[in-house]
Structures are given as structure tokens and as C-alpha cells.
mmCIF file of C-alpha atoms and ligand atoms in Angstrom:
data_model
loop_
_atom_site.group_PDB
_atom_site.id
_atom_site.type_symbol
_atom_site.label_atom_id
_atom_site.label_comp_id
_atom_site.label_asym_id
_atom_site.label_seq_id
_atom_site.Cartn_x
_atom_site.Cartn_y
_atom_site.Cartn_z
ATOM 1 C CA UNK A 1 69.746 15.460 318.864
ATOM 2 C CA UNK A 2 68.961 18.390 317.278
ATOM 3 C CA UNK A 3 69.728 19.415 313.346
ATOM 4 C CA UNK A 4 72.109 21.664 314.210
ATOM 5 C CA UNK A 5 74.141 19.060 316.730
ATOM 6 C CA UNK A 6 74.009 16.505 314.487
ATOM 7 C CA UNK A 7 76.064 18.820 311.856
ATOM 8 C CA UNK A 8 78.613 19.414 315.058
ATOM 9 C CA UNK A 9 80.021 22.734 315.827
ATOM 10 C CA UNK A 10 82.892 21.862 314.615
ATOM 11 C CA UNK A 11 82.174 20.865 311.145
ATOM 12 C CA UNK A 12 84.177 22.667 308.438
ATOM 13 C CA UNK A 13 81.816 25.459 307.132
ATOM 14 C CA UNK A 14 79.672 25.042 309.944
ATOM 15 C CA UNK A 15 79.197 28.821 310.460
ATOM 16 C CA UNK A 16 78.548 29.569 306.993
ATOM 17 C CA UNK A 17 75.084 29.538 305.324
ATOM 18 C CA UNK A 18 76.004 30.307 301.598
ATOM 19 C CA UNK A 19 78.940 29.962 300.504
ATOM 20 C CA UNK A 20 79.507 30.966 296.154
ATOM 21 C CA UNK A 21 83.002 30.748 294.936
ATOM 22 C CA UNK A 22 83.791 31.653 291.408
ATOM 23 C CA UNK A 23 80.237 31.037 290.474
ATOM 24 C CA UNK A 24 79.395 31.889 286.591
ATOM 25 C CA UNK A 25 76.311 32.133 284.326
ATOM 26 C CA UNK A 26 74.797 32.320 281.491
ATOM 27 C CA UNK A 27 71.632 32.309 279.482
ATOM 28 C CA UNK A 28 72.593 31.173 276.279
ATOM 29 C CA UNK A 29 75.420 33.423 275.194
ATOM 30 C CA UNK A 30 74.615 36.021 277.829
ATOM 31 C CA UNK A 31 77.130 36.239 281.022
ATOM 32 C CA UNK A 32 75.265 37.172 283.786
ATOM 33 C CA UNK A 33 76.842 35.952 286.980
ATOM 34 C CA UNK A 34 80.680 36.891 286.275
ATOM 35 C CA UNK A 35 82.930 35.394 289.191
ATOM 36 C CA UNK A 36 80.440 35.884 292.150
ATOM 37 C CA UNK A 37 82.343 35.168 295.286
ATOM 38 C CA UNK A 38 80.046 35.763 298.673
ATOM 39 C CA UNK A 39 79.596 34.001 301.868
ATOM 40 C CA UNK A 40 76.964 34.539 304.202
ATOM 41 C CA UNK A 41 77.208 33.419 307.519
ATOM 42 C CA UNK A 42 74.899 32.087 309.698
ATOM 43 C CA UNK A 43 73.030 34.870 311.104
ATOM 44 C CA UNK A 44 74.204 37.119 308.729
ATOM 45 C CA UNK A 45 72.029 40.040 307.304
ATOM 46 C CA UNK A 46 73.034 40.799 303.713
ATOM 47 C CA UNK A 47 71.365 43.226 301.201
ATOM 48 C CA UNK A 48 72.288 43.330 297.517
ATOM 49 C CA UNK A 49 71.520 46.385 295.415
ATOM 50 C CA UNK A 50 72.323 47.383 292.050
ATOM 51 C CA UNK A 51 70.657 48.152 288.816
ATOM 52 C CA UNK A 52 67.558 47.099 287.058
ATOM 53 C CA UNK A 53 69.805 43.629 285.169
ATOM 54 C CA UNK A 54 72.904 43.295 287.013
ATOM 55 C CA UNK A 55 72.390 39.573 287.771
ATOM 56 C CA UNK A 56 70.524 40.143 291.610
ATOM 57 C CA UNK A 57 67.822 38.242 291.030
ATOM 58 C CA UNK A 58 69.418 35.533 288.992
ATOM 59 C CA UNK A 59 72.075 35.670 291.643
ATOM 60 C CA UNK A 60 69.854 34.816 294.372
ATOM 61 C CA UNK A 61 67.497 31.728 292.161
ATOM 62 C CA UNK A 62 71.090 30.281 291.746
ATOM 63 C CA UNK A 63 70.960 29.581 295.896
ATOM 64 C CA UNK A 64 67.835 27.507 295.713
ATOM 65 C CA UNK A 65 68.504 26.245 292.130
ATOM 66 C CA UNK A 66 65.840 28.571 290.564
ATOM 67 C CA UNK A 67 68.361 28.929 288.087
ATOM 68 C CA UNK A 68 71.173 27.088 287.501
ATOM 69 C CA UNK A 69 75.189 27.634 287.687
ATOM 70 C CA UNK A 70 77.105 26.822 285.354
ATOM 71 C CA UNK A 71 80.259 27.125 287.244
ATOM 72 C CA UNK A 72 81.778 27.777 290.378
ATOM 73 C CA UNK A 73 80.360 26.197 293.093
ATOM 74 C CA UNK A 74 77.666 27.142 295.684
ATOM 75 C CA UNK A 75 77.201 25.214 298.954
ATOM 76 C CA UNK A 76 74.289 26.267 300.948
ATOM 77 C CA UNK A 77 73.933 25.107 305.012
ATOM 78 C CA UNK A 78 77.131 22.277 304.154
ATOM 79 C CA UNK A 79 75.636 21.060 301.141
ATOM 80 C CA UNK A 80 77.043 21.230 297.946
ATOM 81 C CA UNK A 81 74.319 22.296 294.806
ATOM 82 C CA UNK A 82 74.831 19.528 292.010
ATOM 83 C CA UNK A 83 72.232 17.728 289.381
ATOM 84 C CA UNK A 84 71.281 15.215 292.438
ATOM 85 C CA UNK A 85 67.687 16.279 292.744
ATOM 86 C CA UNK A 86 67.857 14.891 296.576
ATOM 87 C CA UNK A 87 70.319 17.154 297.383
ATOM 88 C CA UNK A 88 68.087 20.237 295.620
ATOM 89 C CA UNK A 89 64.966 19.292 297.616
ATOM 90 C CA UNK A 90 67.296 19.160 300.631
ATOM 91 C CA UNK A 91 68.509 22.858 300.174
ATOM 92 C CA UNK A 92 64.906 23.706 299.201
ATOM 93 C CA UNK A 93 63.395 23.067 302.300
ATOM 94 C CA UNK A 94 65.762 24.966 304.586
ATOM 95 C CA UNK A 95 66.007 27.685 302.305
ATOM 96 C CA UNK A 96 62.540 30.400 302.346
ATOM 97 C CA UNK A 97 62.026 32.745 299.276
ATOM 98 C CA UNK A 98 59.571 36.040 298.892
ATOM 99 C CA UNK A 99 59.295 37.321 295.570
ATOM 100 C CA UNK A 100 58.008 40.362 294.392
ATOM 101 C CA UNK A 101 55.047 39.557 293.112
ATOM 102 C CA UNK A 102 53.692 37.542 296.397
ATOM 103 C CA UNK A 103 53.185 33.938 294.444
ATOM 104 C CA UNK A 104 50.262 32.991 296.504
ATOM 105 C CA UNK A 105 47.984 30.264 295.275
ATOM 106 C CA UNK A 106 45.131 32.476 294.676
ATOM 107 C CA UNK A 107 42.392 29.046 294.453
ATOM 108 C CA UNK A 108 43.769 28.376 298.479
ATOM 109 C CA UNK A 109 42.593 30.501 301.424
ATOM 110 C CA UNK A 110 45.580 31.772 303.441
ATOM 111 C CA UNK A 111 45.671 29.048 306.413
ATOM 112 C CA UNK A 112 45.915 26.506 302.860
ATOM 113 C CA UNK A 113 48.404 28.465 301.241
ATOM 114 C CA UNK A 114 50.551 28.392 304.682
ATOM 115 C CA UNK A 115 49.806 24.733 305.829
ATOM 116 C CA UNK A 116 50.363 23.219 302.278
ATOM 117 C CA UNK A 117 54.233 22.648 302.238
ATOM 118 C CA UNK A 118 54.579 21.552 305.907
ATOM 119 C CA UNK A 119 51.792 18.783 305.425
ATOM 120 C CA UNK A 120 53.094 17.943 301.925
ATOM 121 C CA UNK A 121 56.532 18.086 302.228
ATOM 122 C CA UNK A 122 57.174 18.031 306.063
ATOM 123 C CA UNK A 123 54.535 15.417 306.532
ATOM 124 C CA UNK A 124 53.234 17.238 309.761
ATOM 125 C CA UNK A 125 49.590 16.421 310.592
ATOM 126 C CA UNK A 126 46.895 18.783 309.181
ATOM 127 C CA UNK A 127 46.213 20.068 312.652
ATOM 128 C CA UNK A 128 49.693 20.798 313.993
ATOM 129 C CA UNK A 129 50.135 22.388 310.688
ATOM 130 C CA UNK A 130 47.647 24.752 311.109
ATOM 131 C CA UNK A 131 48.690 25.576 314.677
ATOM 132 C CA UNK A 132 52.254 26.468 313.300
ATOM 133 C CA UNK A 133 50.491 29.024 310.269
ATOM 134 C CA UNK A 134 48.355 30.559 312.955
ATOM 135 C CA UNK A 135 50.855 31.301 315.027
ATOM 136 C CA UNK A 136 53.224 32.241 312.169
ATOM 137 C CA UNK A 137 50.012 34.394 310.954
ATOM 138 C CA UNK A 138 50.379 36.344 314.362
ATOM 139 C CA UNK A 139 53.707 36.831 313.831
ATOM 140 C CA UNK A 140 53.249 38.999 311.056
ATOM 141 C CA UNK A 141 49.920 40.270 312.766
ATOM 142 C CA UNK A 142 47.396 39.067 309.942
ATOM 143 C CA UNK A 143 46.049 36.207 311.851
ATOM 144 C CA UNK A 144 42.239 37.438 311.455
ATOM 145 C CA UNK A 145 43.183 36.842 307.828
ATOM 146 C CA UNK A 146 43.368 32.707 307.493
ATOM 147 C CA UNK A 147 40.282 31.888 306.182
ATOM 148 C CA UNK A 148 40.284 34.693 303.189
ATOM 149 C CA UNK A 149 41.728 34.362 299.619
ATOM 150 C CA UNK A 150 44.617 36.047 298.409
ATOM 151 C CA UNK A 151 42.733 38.169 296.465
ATOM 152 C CA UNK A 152 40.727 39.542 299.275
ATOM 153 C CA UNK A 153 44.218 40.806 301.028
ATOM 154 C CA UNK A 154 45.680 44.112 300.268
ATOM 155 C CA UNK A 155 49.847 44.089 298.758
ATOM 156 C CA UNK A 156 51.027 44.465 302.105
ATOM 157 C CA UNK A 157 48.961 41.743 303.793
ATOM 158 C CA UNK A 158 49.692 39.258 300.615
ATOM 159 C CA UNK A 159 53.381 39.574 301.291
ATOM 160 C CA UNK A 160 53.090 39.001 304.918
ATOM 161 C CA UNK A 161 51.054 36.257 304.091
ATOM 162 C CA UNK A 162 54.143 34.835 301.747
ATOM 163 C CA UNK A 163 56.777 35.636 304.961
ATOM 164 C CA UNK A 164 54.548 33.545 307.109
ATOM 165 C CA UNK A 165 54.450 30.809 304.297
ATOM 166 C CA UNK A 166 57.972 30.412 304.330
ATOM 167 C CA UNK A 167 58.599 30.846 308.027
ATOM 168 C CA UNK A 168 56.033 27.530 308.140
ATOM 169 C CA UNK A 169 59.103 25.612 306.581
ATOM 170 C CA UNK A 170 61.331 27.021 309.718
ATOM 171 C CA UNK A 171 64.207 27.639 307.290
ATOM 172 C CA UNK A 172 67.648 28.348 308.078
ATOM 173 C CA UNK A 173 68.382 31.128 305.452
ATOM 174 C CA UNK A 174 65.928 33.590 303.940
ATOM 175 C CA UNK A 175 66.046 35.422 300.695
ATOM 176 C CA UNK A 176 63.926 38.040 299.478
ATOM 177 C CA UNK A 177 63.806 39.252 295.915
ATOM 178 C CA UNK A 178 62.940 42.859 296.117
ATOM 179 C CA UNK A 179 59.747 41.836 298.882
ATOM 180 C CA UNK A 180 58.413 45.862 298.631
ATOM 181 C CA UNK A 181 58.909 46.662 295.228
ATOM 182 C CA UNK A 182 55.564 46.118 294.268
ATOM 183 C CA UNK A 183 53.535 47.582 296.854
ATOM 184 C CA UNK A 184 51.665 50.528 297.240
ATOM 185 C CA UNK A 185 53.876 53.060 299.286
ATOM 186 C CA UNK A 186 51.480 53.034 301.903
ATOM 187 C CA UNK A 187 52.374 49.078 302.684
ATOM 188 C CA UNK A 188 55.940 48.881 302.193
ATOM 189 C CA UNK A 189 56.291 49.945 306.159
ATOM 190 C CA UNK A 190 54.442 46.751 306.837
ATOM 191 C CA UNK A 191 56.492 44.378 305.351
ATOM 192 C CA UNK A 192 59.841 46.197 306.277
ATOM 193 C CA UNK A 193 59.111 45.867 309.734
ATOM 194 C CA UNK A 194 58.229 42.311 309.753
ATOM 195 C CA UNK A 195 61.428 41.561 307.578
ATOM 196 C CA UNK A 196 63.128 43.572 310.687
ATOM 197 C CA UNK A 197 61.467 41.228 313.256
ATOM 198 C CA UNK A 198 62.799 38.612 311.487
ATOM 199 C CA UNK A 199 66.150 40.237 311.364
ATOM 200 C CA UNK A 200 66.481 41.165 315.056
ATOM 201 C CA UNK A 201 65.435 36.883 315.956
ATOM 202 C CA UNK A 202 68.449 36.080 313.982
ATOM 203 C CA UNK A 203 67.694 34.723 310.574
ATOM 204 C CA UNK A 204 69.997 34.452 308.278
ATOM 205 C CA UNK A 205 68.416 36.882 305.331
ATOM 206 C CA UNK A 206 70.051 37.935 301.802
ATOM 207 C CA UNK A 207 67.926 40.493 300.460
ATOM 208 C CA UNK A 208 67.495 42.216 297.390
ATOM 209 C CA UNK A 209 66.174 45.517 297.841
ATOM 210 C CA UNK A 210 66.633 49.285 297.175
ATOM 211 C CA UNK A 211 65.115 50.190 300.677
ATOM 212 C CA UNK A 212 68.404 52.018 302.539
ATOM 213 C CA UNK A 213 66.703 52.816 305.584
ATOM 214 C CA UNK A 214 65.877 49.374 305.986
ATOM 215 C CA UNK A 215 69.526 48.060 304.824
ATOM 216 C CA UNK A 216 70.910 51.173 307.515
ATOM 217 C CA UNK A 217 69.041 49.338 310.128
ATOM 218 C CA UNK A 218 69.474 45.665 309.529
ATOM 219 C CA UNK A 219 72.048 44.672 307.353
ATOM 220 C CA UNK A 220 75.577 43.918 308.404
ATOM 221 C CA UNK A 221 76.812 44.227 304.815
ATOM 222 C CA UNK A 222 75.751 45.718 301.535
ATOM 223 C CA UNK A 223 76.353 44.258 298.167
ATOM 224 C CA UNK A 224 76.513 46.540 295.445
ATOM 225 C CA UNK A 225 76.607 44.327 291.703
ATOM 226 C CA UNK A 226 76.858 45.814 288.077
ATOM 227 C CA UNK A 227 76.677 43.975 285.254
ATOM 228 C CA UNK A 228 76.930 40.577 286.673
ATOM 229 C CA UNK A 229 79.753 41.105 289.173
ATOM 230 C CA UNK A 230 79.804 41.928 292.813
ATOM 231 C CA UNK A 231 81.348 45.743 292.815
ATOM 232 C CA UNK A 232 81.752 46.505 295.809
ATOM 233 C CA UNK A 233 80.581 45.330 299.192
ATOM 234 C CA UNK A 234 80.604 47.280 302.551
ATOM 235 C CA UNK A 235 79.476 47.968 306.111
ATOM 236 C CA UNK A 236 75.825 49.940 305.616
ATOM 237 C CA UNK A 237 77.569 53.130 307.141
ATOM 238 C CA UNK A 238 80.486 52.980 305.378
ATOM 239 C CA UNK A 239 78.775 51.883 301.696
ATOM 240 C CA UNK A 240 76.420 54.924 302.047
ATOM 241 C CA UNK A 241 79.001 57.639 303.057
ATOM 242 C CA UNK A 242 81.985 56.855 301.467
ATOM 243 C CA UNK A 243 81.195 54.324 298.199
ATOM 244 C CA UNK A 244 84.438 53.674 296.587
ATOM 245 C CA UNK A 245 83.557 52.720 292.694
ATOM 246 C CA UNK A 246 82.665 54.878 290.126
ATOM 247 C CA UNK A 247 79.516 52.707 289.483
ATOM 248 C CA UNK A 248 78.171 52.544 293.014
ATOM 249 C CA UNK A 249 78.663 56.093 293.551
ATOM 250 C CA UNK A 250 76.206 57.009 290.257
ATOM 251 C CA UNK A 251 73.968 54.312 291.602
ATOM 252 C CA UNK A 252 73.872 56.040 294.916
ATOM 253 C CA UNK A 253 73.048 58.990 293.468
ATOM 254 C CA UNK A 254 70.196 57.872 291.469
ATOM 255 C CA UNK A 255 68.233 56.392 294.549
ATOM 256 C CA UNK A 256 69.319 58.273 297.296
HETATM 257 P P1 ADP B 1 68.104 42.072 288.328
HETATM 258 O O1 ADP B 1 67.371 41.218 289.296
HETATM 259 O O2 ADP B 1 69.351 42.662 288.891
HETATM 260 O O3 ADP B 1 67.240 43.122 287.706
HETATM 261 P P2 ADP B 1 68.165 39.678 286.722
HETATM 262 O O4 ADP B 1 68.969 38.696 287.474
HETATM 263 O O5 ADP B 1 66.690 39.517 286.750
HETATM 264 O O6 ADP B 1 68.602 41.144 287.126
HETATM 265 O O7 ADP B 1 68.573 39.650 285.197
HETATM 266 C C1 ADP B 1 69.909 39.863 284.781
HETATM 267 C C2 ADP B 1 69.958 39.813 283.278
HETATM 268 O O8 ADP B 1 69.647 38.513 282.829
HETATM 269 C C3 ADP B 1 68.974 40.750 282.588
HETATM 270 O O9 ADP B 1 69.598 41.297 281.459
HETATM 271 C C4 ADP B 1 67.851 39.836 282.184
HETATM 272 O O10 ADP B 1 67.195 40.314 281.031
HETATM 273 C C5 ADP B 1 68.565 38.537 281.921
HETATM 274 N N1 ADP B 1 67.704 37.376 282.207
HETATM 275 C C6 ADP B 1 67.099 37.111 283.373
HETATM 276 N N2 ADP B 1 66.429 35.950 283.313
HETATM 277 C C7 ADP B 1 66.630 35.468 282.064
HETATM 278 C C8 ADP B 1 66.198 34.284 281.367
HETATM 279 N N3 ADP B 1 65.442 33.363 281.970
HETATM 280 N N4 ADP B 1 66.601 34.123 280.092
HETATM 281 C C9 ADP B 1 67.391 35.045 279.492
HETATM 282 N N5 ADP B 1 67.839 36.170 280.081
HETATM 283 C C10 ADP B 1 67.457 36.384 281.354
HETATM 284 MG MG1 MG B 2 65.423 41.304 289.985
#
């Protein structure tokens, strides 16, 4: 039986990824999550945008325990985040992330940095392994790549490289902490277009990024958060044209 079966159809929550209900944060005596309430469902293409602070990346660490809530509660593919490590390393391995800045080990070549979790944490044997990266290396059409370092990729390539990574892990739910940002503008088509792909196969994807066209063409809703809370949250179309708040509206105009 597969995974999915074995949860049954009709499992309560069974169409929802993410679910975070009055989920709160701080660092020290800072409040940056402030009541976040969002659920993703399965399949679901969500991008979050707001200013440089609001809380979007902490937001997103909190799904994969990066960071940590302090209250509310977040339950990601059925399972409930709490202290029990098991149940971290659980939501860890059906949960991919892209960062910014890559996080490739720079000391592996790319077929090692791909091949490393499924053999270590997946227990797959070396071989099949590296059957899965190549093909995931086609995927995002860098496959002549495996046997170089990091360092010997350009931006664009690098982050492909960390898409393919996680796609080894054959998560459930993606999320991408602003994947383009830093890349040269020449490269950020690259990596759009694979996160597309990926889109139009049917992942599940939460997104942090400032690229509209790319939220236009993929998302089914936009997030807009300020200052820790969730604004205002809309169809692409309707976000762009007619943003209700104040906030989102002066946003808007800054980065459209
Ligand atoms: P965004 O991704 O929207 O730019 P972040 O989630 O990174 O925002 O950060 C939100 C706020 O929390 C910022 O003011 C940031 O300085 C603060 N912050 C982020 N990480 C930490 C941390 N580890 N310790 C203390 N403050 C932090
Ligand atoms: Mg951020």
C-alpha cells in the first residue's frame, strides 16, 4: 500500500498539507509571528510576499522546525509539530527547502551533494541513489554537471542543483525562501522555470518570493504579511489589481 493509502482518503485533514492556527513567535521579547492562520492544501501553490522583516522567512523555518513556535499549533501532512524529535525528523523528510543562498556542501561534488540524504537518511543503496539524482539532475537540465563542485557552477545552476537535492527526498510539500533573490538577473529565468515545472506536476509549494510574474503564473493564492501578521491574502489577479490594505497597496507600489 502506498503512503498516501495508508493515511486513507478519508482521514480528517487528509487534503491539507500545512495547516498553522493561531501560531505565535518570538525571539526573546520580539513578536514576530502574530496569529498566523494559513492552510495549504495539497497541491496548493502559495506565494508569500511582504517586506524585508515581516516574519516570511521565520514563518516558513517554523514548518520544518527551523525555528520554533511558541504557540498555536502547526500540523504539517497530519502530523502535529511538538518537542518529539521523531515526529520532527518525520516532517523533515517529506518536507524540501531552497534557501537563498543555495546551502550546497561545497567539499561534495553535485551527484554527493544530491545522493547524500537518500543514502543516509532513506537508506537507499548508493547506486539507486545515484540513478534517482541523475535523473532528478535532468530534470532541472544540469545533468552534465554531477561530477563538478559547487563552486564550479554558476548561481543559477547551484540552485537547480539545491531543487534537485530536495526533489531526491520526493517530498510532499516544498518551500522556497526567496530561491532567486540572490542570483544574477541573467539566471533568475532558470530557476523560475524549473520552480514552474515543478508547479505544473503538482507539488505542493509555499514560496517566498517577490517575483509577480512568476506568482501571476503559478500561484493559486498570494500572501501578503507586515509586521508579523498575514495582511491580506488573495487570488494572484485579484491581489495585483485590486489590493485592499493600505500596507499591501504601498508594498505594491514599491515593487511593481
Ligand atoms: P523576512 O524573511 O520577512 O525578511 P524574517 O523572518 O527573516 O523576515 O525576520 C523577521 C524579523 O525577525 C526581523 O526583524 C529579523 O531581524 C528578526 N529575526 C529573524 N531571525 C532572528 C533570530 N534568529 N533572532 C532574533 N531576531 C531574528
Ligand atoms: Mg527572509
Amino acid at each position: 500500500m502506498t503512503d498516501t493509502a495508508n493515511r486513507g482518503a478519508a482521514a480528517p485533514g487528509a487534503d491539507e498539507a500545512v495547516v498553522m492556527s493561531g501560531v505565535h513567535k518570538w525571539f526573546g521579547a520580539f513578536h514576530v509571528l502574530r496569529d498566523i492562520n494559513l492552510t495549504v492544501k495539497r497541491g496548493e501553490r502559495i506565494v508569500v510576499c511582504g517586506p524585508s522583516g515581516s516574519g516570511k522567512s521565520t514563518l516558513i523555518r517554523c514548518i520544518n522546525r527551523l525555528e520554533e513556535h511558541q504557540r498555536g499549533r502547526i500540523v504539517v501532512d497530519g502530523i502535529e509539530l511538538t518537542q518529539d524529535v521523531k515526529r520532527i525528523e518525520q516532517i523533515r523528510r517529506e518536507v524540501g527547502m531552497v534557501f537563498q543562498q543555495f546551502n550546497l556542501f561545497p567539499h561534495l561534488t553535485v551527484l554527493e551533494n544530491c545522493t547524500l540524504a537518500p543514502i543516509w537518511v532513506r537508506k537507499m543503496p548508493r547506486r539507486q541513489a545515484e540513478e534517482l539524482a541523475l535523473r532528478l539532475l535532468e530534470r532541472v537540465r544540469i545533468p552534465e554537471q554531477a561530477q563538478k563542485y559547487p563552486g564550479q557552477l554558476s548561481g543559477g545552476q547551484q540552485q537547480r542543483v539545491a531543487i534537485a537535492r530536495s526533489l531526491c527526498m520526493n517530498p510532499k510539500i516544498m518551500l522556497f525562501d526567496e530561491p532567486t533573490s540572490a542570483l544574477d538577473p541573467e539566471m533568475v529565468k532558470e530557476v523560475l522555470d524549473t520552480m514552474v515545472s515543478l508547479a505544473k506536476e503538482g507539488m505542493t509549494m509555499l514560496c517566498v518570493t517577490h517575483e509577480m510574474g512568476f506568482a501571476r503564473q503559478i500561484a493559486d493564492r498570494v500572501i501578503f504579511m507586515d509586521s508579523g501578521q498575514i495582511v491580506e491574502e488573495n487570488a494572484p489577479e485579484a491581489f495585483f489589481t485590486n489590493p485592499q490594505q493600505e500596507r499591501t497597496k504601498l508594498f505594491l507600489g514599491q515593487i511593481l
